[in-house]
GROMACS .gro file of C-alpha atoms in nm:
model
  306
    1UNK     CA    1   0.000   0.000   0.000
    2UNK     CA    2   0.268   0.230   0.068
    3UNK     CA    3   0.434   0.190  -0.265
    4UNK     CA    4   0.048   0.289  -0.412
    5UNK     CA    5   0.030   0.589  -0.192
    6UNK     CA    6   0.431   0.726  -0.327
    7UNK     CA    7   0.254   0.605  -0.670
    8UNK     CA    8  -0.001   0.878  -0.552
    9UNK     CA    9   0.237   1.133  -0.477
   10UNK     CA   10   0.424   1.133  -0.750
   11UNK     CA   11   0.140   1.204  -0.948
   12UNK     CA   12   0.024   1.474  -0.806
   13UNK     CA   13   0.421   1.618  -0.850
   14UNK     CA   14   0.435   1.520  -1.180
   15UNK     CA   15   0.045   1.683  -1.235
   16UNK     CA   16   0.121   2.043  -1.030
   17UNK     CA   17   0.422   2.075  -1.355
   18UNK     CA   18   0.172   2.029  -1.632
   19UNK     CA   19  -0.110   2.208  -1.463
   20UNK     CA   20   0.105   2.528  -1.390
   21UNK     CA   21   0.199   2.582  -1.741
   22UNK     CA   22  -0.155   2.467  -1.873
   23UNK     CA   23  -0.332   2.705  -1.672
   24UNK     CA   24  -0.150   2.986  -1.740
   25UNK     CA   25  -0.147   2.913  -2.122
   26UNK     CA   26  -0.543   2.891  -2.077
   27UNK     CA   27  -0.556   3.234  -1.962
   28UNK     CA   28  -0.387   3.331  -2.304
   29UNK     CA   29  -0.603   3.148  -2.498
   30UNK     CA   30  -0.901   3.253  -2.354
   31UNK     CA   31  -0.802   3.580  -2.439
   32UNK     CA   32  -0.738   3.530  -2.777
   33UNK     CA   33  -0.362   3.465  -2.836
   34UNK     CA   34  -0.218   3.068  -2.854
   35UNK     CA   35   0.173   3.094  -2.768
   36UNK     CA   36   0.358   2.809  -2.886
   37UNK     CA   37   0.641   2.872  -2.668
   38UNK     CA   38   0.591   2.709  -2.339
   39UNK     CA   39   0.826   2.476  -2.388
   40UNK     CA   40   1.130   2.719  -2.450
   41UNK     CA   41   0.964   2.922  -2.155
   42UNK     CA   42   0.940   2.681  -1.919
   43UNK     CA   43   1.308   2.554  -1.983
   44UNK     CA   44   1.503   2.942  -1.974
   45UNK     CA   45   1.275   2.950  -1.635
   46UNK     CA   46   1.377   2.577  -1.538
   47UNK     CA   47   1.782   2.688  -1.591
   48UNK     CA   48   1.708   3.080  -1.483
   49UNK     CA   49   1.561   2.909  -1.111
   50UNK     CA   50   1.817   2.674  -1.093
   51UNK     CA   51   2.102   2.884  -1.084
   52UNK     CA   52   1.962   3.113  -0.863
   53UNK     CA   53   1.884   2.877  -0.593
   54UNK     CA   54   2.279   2.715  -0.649
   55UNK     CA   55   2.396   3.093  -0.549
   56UNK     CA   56   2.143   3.225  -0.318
   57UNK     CA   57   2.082   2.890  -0.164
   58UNK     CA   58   1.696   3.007  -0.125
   59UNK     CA   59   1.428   2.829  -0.326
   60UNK     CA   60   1.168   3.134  -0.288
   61UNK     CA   61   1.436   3.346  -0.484
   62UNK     CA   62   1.456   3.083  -0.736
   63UNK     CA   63   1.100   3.064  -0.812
   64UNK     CA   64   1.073   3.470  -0.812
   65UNK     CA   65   1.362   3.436  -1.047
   66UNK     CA   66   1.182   3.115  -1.261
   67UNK     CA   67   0.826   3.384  -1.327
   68UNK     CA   68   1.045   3.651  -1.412
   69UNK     CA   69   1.195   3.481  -1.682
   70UNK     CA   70   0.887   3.342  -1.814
   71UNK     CA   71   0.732   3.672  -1.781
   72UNK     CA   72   1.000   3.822  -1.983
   73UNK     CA   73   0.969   3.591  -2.257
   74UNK     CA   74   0.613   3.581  -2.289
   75UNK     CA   75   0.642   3.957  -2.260
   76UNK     CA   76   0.837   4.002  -2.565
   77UNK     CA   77   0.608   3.730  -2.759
   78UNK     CA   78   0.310   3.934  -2.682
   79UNK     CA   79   0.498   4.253  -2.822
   80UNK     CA   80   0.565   4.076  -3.130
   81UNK     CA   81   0.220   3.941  -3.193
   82UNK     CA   82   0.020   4.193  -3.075
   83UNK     CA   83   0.124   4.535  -3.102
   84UNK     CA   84   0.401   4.416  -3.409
   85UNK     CA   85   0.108   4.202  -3.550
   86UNK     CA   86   0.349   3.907  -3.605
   87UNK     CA   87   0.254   3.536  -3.740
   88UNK     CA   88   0.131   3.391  -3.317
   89UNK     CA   89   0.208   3.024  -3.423
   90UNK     CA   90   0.530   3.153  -3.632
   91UNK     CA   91   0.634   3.380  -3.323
   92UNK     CA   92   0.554   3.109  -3.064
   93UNK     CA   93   0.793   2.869  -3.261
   94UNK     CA   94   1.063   3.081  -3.256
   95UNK     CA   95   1.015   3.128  -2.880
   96UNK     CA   96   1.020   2.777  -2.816
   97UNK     CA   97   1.336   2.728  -3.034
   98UNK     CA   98   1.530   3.025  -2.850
   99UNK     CA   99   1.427   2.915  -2.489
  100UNK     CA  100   1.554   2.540  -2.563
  101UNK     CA  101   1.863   2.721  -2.747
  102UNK     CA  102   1.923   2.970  -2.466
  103UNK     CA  103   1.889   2.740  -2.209
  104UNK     CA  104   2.119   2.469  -2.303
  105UNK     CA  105   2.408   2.779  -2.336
  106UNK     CA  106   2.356   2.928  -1.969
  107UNK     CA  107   2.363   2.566  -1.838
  108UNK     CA  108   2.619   2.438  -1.946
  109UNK     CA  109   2.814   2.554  -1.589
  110UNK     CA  110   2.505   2.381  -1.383
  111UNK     CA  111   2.448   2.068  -1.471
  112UNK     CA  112   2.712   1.897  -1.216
  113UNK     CA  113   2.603   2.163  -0.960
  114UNK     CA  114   2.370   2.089  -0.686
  115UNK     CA  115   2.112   2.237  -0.473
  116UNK     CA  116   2.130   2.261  -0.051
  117UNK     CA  117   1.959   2.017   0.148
  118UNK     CA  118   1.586   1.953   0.016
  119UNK     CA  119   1.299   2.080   0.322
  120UNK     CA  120   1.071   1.807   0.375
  121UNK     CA  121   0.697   1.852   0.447
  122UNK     CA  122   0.431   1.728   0.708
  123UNK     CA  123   0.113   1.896   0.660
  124UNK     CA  124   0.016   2.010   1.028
  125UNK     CA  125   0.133   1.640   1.116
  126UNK     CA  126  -0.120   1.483   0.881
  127UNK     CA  127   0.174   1.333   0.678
  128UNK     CA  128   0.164   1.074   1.013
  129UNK     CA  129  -0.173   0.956   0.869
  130UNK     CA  130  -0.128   0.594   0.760
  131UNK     CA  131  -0.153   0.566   0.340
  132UNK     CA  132  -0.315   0.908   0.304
  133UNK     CA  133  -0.028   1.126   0.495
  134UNK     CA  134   0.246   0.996   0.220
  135UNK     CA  135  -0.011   1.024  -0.080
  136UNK     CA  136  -0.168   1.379   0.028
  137UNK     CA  137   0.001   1.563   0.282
  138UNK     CA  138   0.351   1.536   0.279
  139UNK     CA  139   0.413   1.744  -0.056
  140UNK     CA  140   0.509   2.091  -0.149
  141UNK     CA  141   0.305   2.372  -0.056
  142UNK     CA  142   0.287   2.425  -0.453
  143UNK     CA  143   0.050   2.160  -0.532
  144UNK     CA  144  -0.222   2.255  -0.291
  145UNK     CA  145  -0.162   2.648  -0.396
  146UNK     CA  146  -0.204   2.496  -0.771
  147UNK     CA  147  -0.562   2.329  -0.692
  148UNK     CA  148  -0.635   2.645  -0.540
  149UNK     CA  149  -0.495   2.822  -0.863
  150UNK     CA  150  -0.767   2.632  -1.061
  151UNK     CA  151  -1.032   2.733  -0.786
  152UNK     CA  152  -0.979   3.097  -0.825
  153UNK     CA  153  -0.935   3.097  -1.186
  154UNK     CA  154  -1.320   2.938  -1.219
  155UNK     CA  155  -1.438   3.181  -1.002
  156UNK     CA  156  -1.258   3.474  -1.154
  157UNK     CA  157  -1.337   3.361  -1.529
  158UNK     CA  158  -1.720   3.291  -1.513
  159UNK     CA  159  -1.801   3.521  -1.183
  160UNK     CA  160  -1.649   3.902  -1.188
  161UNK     CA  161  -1.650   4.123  -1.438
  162UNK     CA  162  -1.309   4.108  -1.547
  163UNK     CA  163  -1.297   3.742  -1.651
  164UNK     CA  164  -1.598   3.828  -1.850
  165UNK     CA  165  -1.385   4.119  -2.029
  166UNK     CA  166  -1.143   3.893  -2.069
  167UNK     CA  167  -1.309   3.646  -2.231
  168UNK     CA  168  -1.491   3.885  -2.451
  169UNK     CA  169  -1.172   4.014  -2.575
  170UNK     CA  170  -1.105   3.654  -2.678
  171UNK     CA  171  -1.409   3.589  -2.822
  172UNK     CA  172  -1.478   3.935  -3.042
  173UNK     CA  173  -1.200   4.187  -2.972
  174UNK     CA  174  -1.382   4.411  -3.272
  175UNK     CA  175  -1.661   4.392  -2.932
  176UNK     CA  176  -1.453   4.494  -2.663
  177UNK     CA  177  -1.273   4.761  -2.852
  178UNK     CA  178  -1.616   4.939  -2.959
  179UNK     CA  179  -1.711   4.961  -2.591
  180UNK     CA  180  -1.395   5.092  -2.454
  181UNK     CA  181  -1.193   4.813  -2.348
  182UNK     CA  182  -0.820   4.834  -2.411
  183UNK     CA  183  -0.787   4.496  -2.586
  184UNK     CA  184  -0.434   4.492  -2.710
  185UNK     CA  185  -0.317   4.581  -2.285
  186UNK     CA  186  -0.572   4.315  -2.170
  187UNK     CA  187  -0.384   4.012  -2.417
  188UNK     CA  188  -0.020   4.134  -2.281
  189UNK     CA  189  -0.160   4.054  -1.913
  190UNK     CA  190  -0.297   3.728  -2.028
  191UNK     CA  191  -0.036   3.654  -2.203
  192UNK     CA  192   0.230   3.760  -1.973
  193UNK     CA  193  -0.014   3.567  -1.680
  194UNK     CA  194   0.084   3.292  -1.912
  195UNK     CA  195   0.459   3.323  -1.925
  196UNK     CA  196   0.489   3.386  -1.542
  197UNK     CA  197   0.271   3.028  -1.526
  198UNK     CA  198   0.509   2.898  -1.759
  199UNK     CA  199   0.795   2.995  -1.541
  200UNK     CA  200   0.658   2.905  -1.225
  201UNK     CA  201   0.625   2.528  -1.345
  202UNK     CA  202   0.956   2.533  -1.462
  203UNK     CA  203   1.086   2.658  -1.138
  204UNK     CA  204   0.899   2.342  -0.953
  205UNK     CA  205   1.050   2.116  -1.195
  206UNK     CA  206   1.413   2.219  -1.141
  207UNK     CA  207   1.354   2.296  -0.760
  208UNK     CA  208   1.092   2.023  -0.626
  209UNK     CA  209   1.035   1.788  -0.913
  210UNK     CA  210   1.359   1.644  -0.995
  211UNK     CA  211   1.579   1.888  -0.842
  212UNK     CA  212   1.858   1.931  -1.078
  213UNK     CA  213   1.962   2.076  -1.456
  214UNK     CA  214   1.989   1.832  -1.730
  215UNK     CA  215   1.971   1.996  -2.080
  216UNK     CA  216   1.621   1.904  -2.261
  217UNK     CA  217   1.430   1.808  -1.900
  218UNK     CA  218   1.116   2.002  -1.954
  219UNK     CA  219   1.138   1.691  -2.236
  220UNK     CA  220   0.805   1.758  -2.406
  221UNK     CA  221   0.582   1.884  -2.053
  222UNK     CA  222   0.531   2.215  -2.262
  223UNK     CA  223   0.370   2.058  -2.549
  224UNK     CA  224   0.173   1.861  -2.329
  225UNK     CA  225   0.055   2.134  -2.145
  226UNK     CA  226  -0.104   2.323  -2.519
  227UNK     CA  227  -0.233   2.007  -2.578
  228UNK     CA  228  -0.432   1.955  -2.217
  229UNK     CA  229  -0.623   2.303  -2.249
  230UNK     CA  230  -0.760   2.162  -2.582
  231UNK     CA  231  -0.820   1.828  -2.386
  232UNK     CA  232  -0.991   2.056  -2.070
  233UNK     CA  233  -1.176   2.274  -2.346
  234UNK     CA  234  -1.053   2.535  -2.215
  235UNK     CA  235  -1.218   2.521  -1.879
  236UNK     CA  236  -0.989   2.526  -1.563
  237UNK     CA  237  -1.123   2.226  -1.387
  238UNK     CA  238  -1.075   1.995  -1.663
  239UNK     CA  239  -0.747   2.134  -1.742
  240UNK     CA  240  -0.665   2.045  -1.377
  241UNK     CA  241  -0.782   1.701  -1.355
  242UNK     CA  242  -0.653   1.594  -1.737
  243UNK     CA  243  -0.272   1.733  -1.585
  244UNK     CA  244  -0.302   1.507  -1.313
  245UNK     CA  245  -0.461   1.201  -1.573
  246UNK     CA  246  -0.121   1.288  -1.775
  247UNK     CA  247   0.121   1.324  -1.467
  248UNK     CA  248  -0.051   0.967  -1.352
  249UNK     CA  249   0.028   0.789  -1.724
  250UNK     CA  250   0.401   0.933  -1.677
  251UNK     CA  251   0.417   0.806  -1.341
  252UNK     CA  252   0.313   0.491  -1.424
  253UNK     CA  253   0.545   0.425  -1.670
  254UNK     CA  254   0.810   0.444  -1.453
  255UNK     CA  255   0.645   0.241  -1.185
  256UNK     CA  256   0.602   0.002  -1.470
  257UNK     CA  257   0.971  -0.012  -1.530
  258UNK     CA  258   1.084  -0.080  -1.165
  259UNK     CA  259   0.825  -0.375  -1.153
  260UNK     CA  260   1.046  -0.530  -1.438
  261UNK     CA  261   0.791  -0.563  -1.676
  262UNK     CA  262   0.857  -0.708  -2.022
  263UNK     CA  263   0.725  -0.420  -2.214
  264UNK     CA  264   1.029  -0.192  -2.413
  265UNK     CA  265   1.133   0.080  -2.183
  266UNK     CA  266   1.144   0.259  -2.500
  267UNK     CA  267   0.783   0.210  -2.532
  268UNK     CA  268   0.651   0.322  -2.166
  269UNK     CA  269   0.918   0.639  -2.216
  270UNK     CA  270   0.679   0.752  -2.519
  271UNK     CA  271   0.339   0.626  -2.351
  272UNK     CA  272   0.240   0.987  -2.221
  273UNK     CA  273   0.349   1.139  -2.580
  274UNK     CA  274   0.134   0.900  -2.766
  275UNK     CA  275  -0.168   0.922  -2.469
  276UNK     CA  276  -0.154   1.331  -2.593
  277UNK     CA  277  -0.181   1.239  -2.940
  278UNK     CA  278  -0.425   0.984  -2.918
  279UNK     CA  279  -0.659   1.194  -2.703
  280UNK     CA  280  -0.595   1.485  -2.936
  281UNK     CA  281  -0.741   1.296  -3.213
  282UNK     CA  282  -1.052   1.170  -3.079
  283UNK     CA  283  -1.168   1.544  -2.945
  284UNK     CA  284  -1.032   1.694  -3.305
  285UNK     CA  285  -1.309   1.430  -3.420
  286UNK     CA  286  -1.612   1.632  -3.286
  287UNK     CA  287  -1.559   1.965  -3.457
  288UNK     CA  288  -1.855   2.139  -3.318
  289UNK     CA  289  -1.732   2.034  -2.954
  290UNK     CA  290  -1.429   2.212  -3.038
  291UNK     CA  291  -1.619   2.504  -3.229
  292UNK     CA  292  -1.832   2.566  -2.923
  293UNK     CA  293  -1.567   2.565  -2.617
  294UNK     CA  294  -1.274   2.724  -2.832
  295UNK     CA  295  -1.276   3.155  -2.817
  296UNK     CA  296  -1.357   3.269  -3.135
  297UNK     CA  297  -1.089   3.482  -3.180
  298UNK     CA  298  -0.818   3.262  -3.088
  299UNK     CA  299  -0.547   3.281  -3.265
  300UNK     CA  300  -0.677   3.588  -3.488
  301UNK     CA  301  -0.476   3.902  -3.536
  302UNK     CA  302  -0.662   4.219  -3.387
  303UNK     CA  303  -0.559   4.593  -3.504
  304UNK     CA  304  -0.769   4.868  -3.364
  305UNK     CA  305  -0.956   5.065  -3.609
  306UNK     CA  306  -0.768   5.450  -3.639
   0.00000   0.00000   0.00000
């Protein structure tokens, strides 16, 4: 039982990375501008997080450092596409080429260094609990705060007035210009929302989730994180529970491994690539589905009439 309830655990870990990035990129989308480049985002934040927590030895200055750089990024992205009017799936490509680029450069120097001594958790003692302390409570603050990310962002979205400018801008920015919203500033904040999102999971991944630089190790998490807000249509509790359905296949895999089992290793490596494409495919087969739950506007180009 124990081994089921690290199983667990590592789940959720594995989840909280995905559903950082995926929420964030929601927010984008929902305002009406896909970014491509959460990959190469989420590795310059994964290196940028790192090597400030080997100098400063403090892991809240290394995720402060991980959101800036992901904000910076997504920052200049959503200058390019949106006051520069730039191709968004041309732009986010080259974003995701110059983060993976950029990133294997500045860590070069980090990947024999190491991190101080990793703080263990025990949520107000419930990690004691038999089978439910070391499958719920003994993990980083980060992947309650994400759950609660996912709360909020419901609420927020379908509840207050600004998630419903937000989503109009996304939907018909022609709309929300002619009644005096300022859509171009409102997509920067979603998109730079986004990028912080972006650099926030890959923070936890260099920091909590397998705390140490390897060139490559966001290894595809970005990709699967643009393909999970199609999979949650673009609603933040389905986005949240489809991360942790993805983080559980990846976790699996490995499990699978250390049980010896005869299946390729080569195979289980590739089973949450092909679980993304496979689930991809079936939704992409119910167009109206997608019609109905995608913004309108996504993806679209807006200038403001002179």
């Amino acid at each position: 039982m124990d081994v089921y309830a690290l199983l667990l655990a590592s789940t959720l870990n594995a989840g909280t990375v995905l559903a950082l990035a995926a929420l964030g990129e929601l927010i984008g989308e929902k305002a009406g501008v896909l970014n491509l480049g959460v990959e190469g985002m989420m590795l310059c934040a994964a290196i940028a997080a790192f090597a400030i927590g080997v100098h400063s030895g403090s892991d809240l200055m290394g995720f402060l450092g991980g959101i800036a750089a992901g904000a910076l990024l997504a920052a200049v992205f959503g200058w390019l596409v949106i006051w520069l009017g730039t191709n968004q799936y041309a732009t986010g490509l080259a974003l995701m080429l110059f983060g993976t680029g950029l990133s294997a450069f500045v860590g070069v120097d980090y990947v024999q260094a190491t991190l101080g001594a990793r703080p263990s958790f025990n949520g107000f003692g419930l990690g004691d609990i038999p089978l439910l302390g070391p499958a719920l409570f003994r993990l980083h603050p980060l992947v309650y705060a994400t759950a609660l990310l996912a709360v909020a962002l419901i609420w927020w979205l379908y509840r207050t007035r600004s998630g419903l400018v937000l989503r109009s801008v996304g939907e018909s920015p022609e709309s929300a210009h002619a009644l005096g919203y300022p859509v171009r500033r409102i997509r920067l904040a979603a998109v730079v929302f986004g990028g912080a999102m972006a650099g926030l999971a890959g923070a936890y991944l260099t920091l909590v989730y397998t705390p140490l630089w390897t060139e490559g190790m966001v290894a595809g998490k970005g990709w699967i994180a643009l393909a999970l807000v199609v999979f949650g249509t673009w609603r933040p509790a389905r986005v949240l529970l489809g991360a942790y359905l993805f983080g559980g296949v990846t976790m699996l895999q490995f499990y699978s491994q250390s049980r010896g089992t005869t299946i390729p290793t080569e195979f289980l490596a590739m089973t949450p690539y092909l679980a993304t494409v496979v689930v991809l495919a079936l939704i992409s087969r119910n167009a109206t589905w997608i019609r109905i739950n995608m913004p309108a506007s996504l993806g679209k180009p807006f200038t403001p009439a002179s």
